[in-house]
XYZ file of C-alpha atoms in Angstrom:
570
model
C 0.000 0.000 0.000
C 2.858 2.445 1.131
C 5.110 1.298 -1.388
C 6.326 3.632 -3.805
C 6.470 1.040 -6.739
C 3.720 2.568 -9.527
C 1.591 -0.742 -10.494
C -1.024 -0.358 -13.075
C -3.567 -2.143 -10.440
C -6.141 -4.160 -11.897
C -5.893 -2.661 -15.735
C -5.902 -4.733 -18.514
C -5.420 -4.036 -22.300
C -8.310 -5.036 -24.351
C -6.168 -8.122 -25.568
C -6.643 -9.558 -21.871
C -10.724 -9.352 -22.573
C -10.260 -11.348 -25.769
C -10.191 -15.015 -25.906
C -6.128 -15.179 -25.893
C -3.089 -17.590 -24.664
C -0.240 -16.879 -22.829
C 3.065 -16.598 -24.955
C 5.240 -18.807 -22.775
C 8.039 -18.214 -20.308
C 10.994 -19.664 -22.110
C 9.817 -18.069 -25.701
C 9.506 -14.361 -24.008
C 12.895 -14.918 -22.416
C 14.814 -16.462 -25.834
C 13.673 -13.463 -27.617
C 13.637 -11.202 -24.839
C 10.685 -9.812 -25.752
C 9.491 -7.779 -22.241
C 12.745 -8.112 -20.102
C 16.762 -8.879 -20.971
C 19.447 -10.520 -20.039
C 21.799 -7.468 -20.300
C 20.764 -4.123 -19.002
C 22.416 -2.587 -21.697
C 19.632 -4.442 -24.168
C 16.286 -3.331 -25.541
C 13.205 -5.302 -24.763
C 11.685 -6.042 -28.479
C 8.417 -4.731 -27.735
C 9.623 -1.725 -26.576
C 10.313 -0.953 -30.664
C 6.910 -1.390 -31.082
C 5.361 0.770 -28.532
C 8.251 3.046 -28.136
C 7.302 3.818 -24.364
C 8.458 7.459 -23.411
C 7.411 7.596 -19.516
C 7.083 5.440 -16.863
C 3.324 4.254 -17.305
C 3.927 3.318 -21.019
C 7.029 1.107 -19.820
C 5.050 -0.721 -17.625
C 2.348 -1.245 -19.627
C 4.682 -3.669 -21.554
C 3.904 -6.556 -19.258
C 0.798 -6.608 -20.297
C 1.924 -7.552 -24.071
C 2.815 -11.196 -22.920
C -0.359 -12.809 -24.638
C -1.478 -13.112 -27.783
C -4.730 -14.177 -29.668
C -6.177 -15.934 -32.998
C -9.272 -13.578 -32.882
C -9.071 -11.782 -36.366
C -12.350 -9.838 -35.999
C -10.236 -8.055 -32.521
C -7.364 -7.768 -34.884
C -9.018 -6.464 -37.502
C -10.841 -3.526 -35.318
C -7.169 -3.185 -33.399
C -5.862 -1.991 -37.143
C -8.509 0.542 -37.343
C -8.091 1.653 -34.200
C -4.386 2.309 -34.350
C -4.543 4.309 -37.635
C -7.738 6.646 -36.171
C -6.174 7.975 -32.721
C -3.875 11.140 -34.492
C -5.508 12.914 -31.970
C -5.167 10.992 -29.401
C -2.239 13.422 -27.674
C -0.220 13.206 -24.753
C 0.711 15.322 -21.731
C 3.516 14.210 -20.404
C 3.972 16.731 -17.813
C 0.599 16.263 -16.397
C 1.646 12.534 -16.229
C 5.039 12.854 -14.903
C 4.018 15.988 -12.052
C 1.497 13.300 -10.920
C 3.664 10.493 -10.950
C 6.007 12.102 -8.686
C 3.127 12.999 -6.789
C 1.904 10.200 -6.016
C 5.454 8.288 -5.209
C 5.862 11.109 -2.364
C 2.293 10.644 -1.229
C 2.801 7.029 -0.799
C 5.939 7.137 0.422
C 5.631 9.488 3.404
C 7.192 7.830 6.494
C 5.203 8.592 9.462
C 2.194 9.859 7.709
C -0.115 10.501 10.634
C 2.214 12.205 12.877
C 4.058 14.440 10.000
C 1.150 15.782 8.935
C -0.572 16.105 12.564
C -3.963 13.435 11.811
C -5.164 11.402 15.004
C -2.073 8.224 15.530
C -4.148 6.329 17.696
C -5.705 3.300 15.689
C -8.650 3.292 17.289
C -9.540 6.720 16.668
C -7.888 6.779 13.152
C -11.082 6.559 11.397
C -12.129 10.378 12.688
C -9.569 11.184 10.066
C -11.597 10.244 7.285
C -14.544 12.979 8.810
C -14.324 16.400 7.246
C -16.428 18.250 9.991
C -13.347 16.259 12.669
C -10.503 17.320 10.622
C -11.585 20.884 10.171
C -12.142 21.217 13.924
C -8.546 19.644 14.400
C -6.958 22.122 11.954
C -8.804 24.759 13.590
C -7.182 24.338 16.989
C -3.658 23.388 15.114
C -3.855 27.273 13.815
C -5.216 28.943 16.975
C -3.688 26.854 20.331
C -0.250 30.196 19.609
C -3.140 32.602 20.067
C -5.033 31.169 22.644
C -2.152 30.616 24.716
C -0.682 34.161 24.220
C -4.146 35.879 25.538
C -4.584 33.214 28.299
C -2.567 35.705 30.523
C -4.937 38.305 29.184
C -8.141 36.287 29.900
C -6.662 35.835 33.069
C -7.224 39.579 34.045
C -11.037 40.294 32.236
C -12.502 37.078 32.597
C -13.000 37.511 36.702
C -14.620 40.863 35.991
C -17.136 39.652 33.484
C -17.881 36.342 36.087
C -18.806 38.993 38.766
C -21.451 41.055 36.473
C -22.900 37.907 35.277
C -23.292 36.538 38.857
C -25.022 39.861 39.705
C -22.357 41.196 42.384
C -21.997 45.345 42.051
C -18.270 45.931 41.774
C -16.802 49.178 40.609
C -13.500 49.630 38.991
C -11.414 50.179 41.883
C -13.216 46.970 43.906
C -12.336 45.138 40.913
C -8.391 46.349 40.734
C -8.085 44.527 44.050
C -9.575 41.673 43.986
C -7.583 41.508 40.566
C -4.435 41.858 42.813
C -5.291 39.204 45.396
C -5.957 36.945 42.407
C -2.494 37.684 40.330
C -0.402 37.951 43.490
C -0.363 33.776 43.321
C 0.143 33.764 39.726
C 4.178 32.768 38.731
C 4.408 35.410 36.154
C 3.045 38.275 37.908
C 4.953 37.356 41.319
C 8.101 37.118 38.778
C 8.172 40.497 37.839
C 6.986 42.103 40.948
C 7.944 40.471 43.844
C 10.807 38.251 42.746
C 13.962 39.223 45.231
C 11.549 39.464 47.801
C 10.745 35.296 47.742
C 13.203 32.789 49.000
C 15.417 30.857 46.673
C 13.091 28.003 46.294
C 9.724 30.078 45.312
C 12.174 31.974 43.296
C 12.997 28.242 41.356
C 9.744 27.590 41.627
C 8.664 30.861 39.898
C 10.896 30.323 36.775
C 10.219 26.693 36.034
C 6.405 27.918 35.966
C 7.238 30.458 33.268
C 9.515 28.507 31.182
C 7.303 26.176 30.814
C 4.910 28.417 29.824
C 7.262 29.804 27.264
C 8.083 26.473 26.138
C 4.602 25.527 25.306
C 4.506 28.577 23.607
C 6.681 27.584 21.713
C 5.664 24.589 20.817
C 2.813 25.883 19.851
C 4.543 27.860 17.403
C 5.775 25.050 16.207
C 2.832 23.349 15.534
C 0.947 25.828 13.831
C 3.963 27.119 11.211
C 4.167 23.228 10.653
C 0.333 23.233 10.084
C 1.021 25.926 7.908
C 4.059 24.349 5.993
C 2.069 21.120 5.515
C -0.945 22.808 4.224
C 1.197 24.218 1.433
C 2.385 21.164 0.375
C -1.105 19.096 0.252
C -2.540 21.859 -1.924
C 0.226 21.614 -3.864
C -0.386 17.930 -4.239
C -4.168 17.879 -4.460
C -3.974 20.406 -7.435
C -1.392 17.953 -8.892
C -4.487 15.317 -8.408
C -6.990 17.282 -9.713
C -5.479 18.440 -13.100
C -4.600 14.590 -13.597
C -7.380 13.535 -12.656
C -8.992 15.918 -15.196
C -6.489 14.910 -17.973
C -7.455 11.416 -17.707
C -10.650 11.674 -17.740
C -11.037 13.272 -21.001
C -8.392 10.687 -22.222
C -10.916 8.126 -21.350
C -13.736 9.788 -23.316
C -11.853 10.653 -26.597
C -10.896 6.968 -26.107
C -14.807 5.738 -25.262
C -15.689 7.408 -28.790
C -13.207 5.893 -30.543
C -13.847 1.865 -29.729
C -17.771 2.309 -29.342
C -18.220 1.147 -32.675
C -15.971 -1.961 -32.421
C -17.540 -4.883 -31.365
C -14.821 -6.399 -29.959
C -14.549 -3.827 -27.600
C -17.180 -3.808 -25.895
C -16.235 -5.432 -22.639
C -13.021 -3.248 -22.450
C -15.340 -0.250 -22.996
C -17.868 -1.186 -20.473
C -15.361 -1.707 -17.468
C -13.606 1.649 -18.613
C -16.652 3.634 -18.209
C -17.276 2.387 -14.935
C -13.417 3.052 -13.792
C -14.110 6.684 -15.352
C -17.657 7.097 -13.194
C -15.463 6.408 -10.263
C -12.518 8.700 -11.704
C -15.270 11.768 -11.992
C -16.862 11.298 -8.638
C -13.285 11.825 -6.948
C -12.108 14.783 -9.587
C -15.926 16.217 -8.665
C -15.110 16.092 -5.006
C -12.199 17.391 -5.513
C -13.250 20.684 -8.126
C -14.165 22.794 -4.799
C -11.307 22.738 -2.834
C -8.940 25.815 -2.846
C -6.001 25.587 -5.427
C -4.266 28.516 -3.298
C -3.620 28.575 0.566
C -4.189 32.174 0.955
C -7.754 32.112 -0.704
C -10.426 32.957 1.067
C -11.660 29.651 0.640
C -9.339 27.384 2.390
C -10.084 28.309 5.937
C -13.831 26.582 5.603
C -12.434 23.700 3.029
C -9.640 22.484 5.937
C -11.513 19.916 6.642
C -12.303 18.706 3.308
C -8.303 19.323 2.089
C -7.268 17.238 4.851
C -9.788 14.619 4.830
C -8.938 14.041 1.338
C -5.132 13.970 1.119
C -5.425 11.169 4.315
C -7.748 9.477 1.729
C -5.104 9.656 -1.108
C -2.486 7.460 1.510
C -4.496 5.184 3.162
C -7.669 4.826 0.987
C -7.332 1.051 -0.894
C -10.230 1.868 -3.083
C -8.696 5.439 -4.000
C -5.659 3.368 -4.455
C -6.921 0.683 -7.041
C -8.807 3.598 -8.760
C -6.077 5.521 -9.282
C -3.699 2.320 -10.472
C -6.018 1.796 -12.801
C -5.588 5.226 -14.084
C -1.789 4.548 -14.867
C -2.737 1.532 -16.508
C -5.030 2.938 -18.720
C -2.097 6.501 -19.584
C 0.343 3.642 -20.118
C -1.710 1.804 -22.910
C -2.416 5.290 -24.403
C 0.967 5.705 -24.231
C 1.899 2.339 -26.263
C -0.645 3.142 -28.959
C 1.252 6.301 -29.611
C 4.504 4.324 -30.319
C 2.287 1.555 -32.831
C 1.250 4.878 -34.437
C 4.325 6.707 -34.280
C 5.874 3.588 -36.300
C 2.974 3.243 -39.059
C 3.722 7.109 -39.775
C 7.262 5.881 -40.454
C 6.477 3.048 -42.338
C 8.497 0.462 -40.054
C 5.511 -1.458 -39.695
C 2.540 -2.560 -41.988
C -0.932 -4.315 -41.843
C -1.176 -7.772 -41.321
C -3.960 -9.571 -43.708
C -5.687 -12.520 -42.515
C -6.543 -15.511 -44.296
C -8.299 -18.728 -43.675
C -6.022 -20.736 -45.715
C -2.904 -22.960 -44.651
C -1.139 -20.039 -45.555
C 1.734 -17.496 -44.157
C 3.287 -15.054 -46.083
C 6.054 -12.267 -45.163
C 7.337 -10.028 -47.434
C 10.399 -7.761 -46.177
C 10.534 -8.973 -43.041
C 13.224 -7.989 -40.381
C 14.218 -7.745 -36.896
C 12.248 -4.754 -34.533
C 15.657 -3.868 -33.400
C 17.104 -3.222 -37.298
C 16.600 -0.148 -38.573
C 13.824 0.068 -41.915
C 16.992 0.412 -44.160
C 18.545 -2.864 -43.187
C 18.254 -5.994 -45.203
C 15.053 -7.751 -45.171
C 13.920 -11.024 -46.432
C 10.715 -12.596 -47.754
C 9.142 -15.969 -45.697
C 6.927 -18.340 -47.485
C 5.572 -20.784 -44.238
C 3.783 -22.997 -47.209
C 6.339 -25.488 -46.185
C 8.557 -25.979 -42.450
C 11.963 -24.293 -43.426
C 15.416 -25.842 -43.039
C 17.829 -23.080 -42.735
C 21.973 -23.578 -43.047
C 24.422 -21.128 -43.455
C 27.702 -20.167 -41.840
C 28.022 -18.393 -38.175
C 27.166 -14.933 -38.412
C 25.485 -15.071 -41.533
C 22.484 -14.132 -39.762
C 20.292 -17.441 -39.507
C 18.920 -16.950 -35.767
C 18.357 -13.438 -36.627
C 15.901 -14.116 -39.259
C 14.714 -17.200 -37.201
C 13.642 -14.561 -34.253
C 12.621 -12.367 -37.084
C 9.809 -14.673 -38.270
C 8.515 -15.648 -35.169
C 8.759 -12.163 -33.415
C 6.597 -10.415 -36.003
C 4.089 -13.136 -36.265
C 3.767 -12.836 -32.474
C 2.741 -8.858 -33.338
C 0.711 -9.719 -36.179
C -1.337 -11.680 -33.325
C -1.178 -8.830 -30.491
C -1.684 -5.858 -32.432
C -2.221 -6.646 -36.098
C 1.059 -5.099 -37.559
C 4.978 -6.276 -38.059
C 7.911 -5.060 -39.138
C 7.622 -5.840 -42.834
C 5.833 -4.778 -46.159
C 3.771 -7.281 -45.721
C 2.402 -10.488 -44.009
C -0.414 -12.548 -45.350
C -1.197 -15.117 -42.632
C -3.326 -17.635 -40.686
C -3.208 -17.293 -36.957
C -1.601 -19.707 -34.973
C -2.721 -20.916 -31.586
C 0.582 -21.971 -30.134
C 3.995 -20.516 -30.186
C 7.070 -22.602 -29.187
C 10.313 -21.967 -29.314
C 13.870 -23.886 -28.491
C 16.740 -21.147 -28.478
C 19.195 -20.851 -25.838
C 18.563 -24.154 -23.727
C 20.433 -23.871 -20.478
C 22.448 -26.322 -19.316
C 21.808 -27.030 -15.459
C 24.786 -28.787 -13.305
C 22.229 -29.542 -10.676
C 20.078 -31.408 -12.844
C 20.129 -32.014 -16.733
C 23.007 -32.109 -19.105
C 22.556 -29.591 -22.266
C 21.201 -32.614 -24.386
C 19.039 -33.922 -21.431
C 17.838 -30.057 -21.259
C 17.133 -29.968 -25.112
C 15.346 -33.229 -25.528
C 13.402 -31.926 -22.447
C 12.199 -28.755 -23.841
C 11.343 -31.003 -26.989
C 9.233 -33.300 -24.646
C 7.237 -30.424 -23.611
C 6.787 -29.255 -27.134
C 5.815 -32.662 -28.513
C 3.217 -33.057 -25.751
C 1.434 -29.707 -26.299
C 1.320 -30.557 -30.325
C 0.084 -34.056 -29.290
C -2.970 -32.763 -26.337
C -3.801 -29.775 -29.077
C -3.876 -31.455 -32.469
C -6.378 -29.458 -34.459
C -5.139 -25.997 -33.333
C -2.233 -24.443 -35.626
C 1.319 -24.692 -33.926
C 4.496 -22.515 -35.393
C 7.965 -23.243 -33.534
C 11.139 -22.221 -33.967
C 14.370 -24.360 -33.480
C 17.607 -22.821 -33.101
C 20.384 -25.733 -33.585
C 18.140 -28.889 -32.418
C 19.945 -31.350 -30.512
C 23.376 -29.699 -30.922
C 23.814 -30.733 -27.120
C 25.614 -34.518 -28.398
C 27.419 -35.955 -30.784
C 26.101 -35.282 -34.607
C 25.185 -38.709 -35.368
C 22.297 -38.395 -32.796
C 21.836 -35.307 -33.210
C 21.000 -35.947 -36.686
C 19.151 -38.503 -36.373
C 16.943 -37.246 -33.533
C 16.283 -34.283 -34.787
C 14.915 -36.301 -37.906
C 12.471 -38.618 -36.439
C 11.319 -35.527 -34.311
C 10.808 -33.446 -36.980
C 9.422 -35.815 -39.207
C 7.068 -37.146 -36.525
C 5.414 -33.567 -35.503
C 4.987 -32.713 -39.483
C 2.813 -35.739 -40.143
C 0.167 -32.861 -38.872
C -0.275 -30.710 -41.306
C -1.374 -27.462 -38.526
C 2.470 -27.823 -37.833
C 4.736 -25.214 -39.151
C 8.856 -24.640 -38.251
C 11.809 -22.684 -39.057
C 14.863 -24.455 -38.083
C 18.619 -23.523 -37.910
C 21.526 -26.147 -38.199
C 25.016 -26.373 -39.661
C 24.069 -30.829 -40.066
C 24.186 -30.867 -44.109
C 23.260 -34.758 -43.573
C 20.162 -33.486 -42.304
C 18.897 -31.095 -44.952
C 19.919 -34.029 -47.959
C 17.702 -36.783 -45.282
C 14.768 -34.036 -46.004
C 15.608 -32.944 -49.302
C 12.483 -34.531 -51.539
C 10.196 -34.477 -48.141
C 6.705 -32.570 -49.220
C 6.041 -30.507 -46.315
C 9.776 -29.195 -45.519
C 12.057 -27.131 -47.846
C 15.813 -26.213 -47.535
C 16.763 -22.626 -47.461
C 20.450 -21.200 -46.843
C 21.864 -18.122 -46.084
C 23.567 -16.188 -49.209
C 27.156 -15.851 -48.564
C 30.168 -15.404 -50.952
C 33.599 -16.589 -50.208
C 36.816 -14.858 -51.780
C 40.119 -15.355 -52.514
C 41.175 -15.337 -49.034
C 38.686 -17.801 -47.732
C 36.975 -15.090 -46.086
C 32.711 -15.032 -46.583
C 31.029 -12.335 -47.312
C 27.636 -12.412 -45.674
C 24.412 -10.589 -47.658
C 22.024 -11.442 -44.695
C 19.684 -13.090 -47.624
C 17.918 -16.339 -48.066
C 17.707 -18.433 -51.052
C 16.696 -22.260 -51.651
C 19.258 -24.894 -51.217
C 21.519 -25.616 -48.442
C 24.751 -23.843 -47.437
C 28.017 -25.985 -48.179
C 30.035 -23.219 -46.880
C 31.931 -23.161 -43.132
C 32.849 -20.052 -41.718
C 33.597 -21.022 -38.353
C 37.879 -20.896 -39.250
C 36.871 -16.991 -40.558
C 36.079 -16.053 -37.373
C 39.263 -17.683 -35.501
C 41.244 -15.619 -37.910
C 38.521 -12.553 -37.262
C 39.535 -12.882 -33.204
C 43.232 -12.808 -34.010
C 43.933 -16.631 -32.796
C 47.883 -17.798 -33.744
C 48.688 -18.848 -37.232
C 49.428 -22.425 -36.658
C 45.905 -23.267 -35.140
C 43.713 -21.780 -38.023
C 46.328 -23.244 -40.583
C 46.127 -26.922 -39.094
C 42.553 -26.542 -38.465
C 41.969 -25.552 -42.275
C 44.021 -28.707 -43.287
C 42.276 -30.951 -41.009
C 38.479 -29.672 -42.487
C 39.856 -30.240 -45.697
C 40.562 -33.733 -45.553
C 37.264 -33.878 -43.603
């Protein structure tokens, strides 16, 4: 509750009110899709939504699902290219973020800002008509304790009138004397070398502490005073916020009420926004300076409030929600930001065993860099050389077919496809000394893959296979990674993209119907060094670069000269 971490409470995107599927664990961590490994990385999505504040960052976690629902997808495209308008304030959002983090973070809430500590009574805080009567004896105790002493020489006077006993003037002036001769501060200034030493001691501890409360007093009230400054400070933070979001919410409300899909995103937004103008409305009337006229009556009301603001759970939630809902705004920005630059284009759907991409290429490339068309008619085999780019357009394919399935645009020209229902992937499989061997880890994460095909086999499945059983030696790996592949293509809702440097493999699948060989297009010259184009073509790579790089990371002479005699008696 106190915690300073900004959450987007119970917010979720419209994809979460679809019918939709988790993308798994292992797959958002191999492409490192929401979070990296290095801190020096970029998330992939975040090239889609190009978050620019806080909110719009977190929203990203809620991007880790995806769905087959064209009809959403289809309204999702319109959507994206009709919010132009849909504009930003990023100092309203930023002012109330740090708002709010020093709201919820104030240590010792109740007794910096003077409320009532005691548990028990800790409810009166919530009570305007309480806190105004609280804040009215915060300002005035100084004042009333400066004229006690005054009160002190009228108020016997008035008590005689009322009680009906004639006294003049001068009657009065001595019983005023007999009165203040036992008072400490009178007896102080007239009579104080006439008292012995410990009436004297007596005398002064009497007055000091009367100065002392005094000054505590003091004390109290400039805090009061300091305080107050800051809460309207922070409430008018609220307020305009509060405002800004709510208007958000209905440009937004007009601009999905004709999309069916919609609907059940729209109907629990206008009931967050009901909520969200109640508390702005409540709000409107308080003072938005401390020397208006106005604030002295609306103490209570300022100070009920701001306590609400801390401890409140349901103003809390409410205003989570709010971030939530500034975040996604914020992501839809970035999709739109990046149609106006033409990195990403409309995905068309089709009801066919079809998937198309023209152009495609990595979020993290910029538009100019070398793309590549994908035909997913047939699995693809994939060889090539390292560095020659094969996992890259591996986590190409897969990454933008992920977007085509969240928001209904990729980085390409263009993408004809039919959804898939499951995503798998098998890149980077740890090793685990505790437990499994590499190969024991890989033919796990196969297992798990192989049982999901086998419990879903009518839904569409696309995985991705970076190096399959590279984990032992290559005359299991090869012919593992056969029968596996083989096996989960006898159903024809199966579709792969697989990398490998085993040529035996591609020539066991060379004349198979529903798998096709495709190799990276790289050049070798006179100095046995490739030159990589970063572009497909059918057939299967013969070449070996793995001696270029040796000589690329400066190793000694003799080692890449041996090494290029041994592979070429291999």
């Amino acid at each position: 509750m106190k915690n300073k971490e900004i959450t987007h409470g119970n917010f979720n995107i419209p994809l979460r009110f679809q019918k939709n599927t988790p993308i798994e664990q292992n797959l958002i961590n191999d492409l490192e899709l929401i979070n990296t490994q290095e801190k020096t990385n970029i998330p992939v999505v975040d090239y889609l939504f190009k978050p620019t504040n806080e909110l719009g960052k977190k929203s990203l976690n809620q991007w880790n699902c995806y769905t087959s629902d064209v009809n959403f997808l289809k309204e999702s495209q319109k959507l994206y290219n009709n919010i132009d308008d849909l504009q930003e304030k990023r100092d309203v959002i930023d002012d109330m973020l740090k708002t709010w983090k020093n709201i919820k973070g104030i240590q010792k809430f109740d007794e910096r800002f003077q409320y009532i500590e005691w548990e028990r009574l800790a409810f009166l805080n919530s009570y305007a008509i309480f806190m105004y009567f609280l804040s009215f004896l915060n300002i005035t105790a100084p004042i009333m304790q400066l004229i006690a002493p005054l009160m002190a020489f009228i108020l016997p006077f008035f008590l005689l009138k009322a009680a009906g006993i004639p006294v003049s003037m001068d009657k009065y002036t001595e019983i005023l004397k007999k009165i203040m001769s036992t008072n400490a501060l009178y007896k102080l200034v007239t009579s104080f070398n006439e008292v012995d030493a410990k009436q004297k001691v007596t005398m002064l501890v009497t007055v000091g502490l009367y100065f002392y409360n005094l000054y505590q007093n003091l004390l109290s009230c400039y805090k009061f005073y300091s305080n107050s400054f800051f809460i309207i400070e922070k409430l008018n933070s609220i307020k305009e916020y509060l405002n800004y979001t709510i208007n958000q919410i209905t440009l937004f409300e007009n601009k999905i009420k004709p999309y069916h899909t919609y609907q059940s995103f729209l109907k629990d937004l206008s009931s967050r926004k009901e909520k969200l103008q109640n508390l702005h409305d409540n709000l409107q009337f308080l003072p938005s300076k401390f020397y208006d006229a106005s604030t002295i009556p609306s103490y209570g009301y300022i100070m009920k409030y701001f306590y609400d603001f801390h401890n409140s759970e349901d103003i809390n939630e409410l205003i989570e929600y709010s971030f939530g809902f500034n975040g996604y705004i914020n992501n839809l920005v970035g999709i739109k930001q990046n149609i106006k630059l033409n990195n990403i284009h409309k995905t068309i759907y089709s009801n066919k065993n079809v998937s198309k991409i023209k152009k495609v290429y990595h979020p993290s490339l910029s538009n100019e860099c070398i793309k590549n068309n994908i035909n997913l008619k047939k699995s693809i085999i994939l060889t090539g050389p390292n560095a020659a780019g094969k996992t890259t357009l591996l986590k190409s394919t897969i990454i933008n077919i992920l977007f085509s399935q969240q928001v209904g645009f990729g980085f390409y020209q263009s993408c004809t496809l039919n959804p898939f229902d499951y995503f798998h992937c098998y890149i980077n499989i740890p090793d685990s000394v505790s437990r499994d061997s590499l190969f024991q880890a890989e033919v796990r994460r196969c297992k798990e893959i192989l049982d999901t095909i086998t419990s879903k086999p009518t839904a569409r499945h696309f995985c991705v296979f970076d190096e399959l059983y590279s984990g032992t030696n290559p005359y299991e790996a090869i012919s593992s990674a056969y029968s596996y592949l083989n096996h989960i293509t006898k159903n024809t809702n199966i579709k792969f993209v697989l990398t490998t440097h085993y040529i035996r493999l591609c020539k066991l699948f060379k004349k198979h119907k529903k798998i096709t060989n495709y190799k990276m297009k790289v050049e070798v010259d006179k100095n046995d060094k490739p030159k990589y184009s970063y572009k497909i073509k059918k057939g299967v790579s013969q070449i070996k670069g793995g001696i270029s790089i040796l000589r690329d990371l400066k190793y000694p002479n003799d080692i890449i000269l041996e090494a290029k005699n041994i592979l070429d008696k291999l």
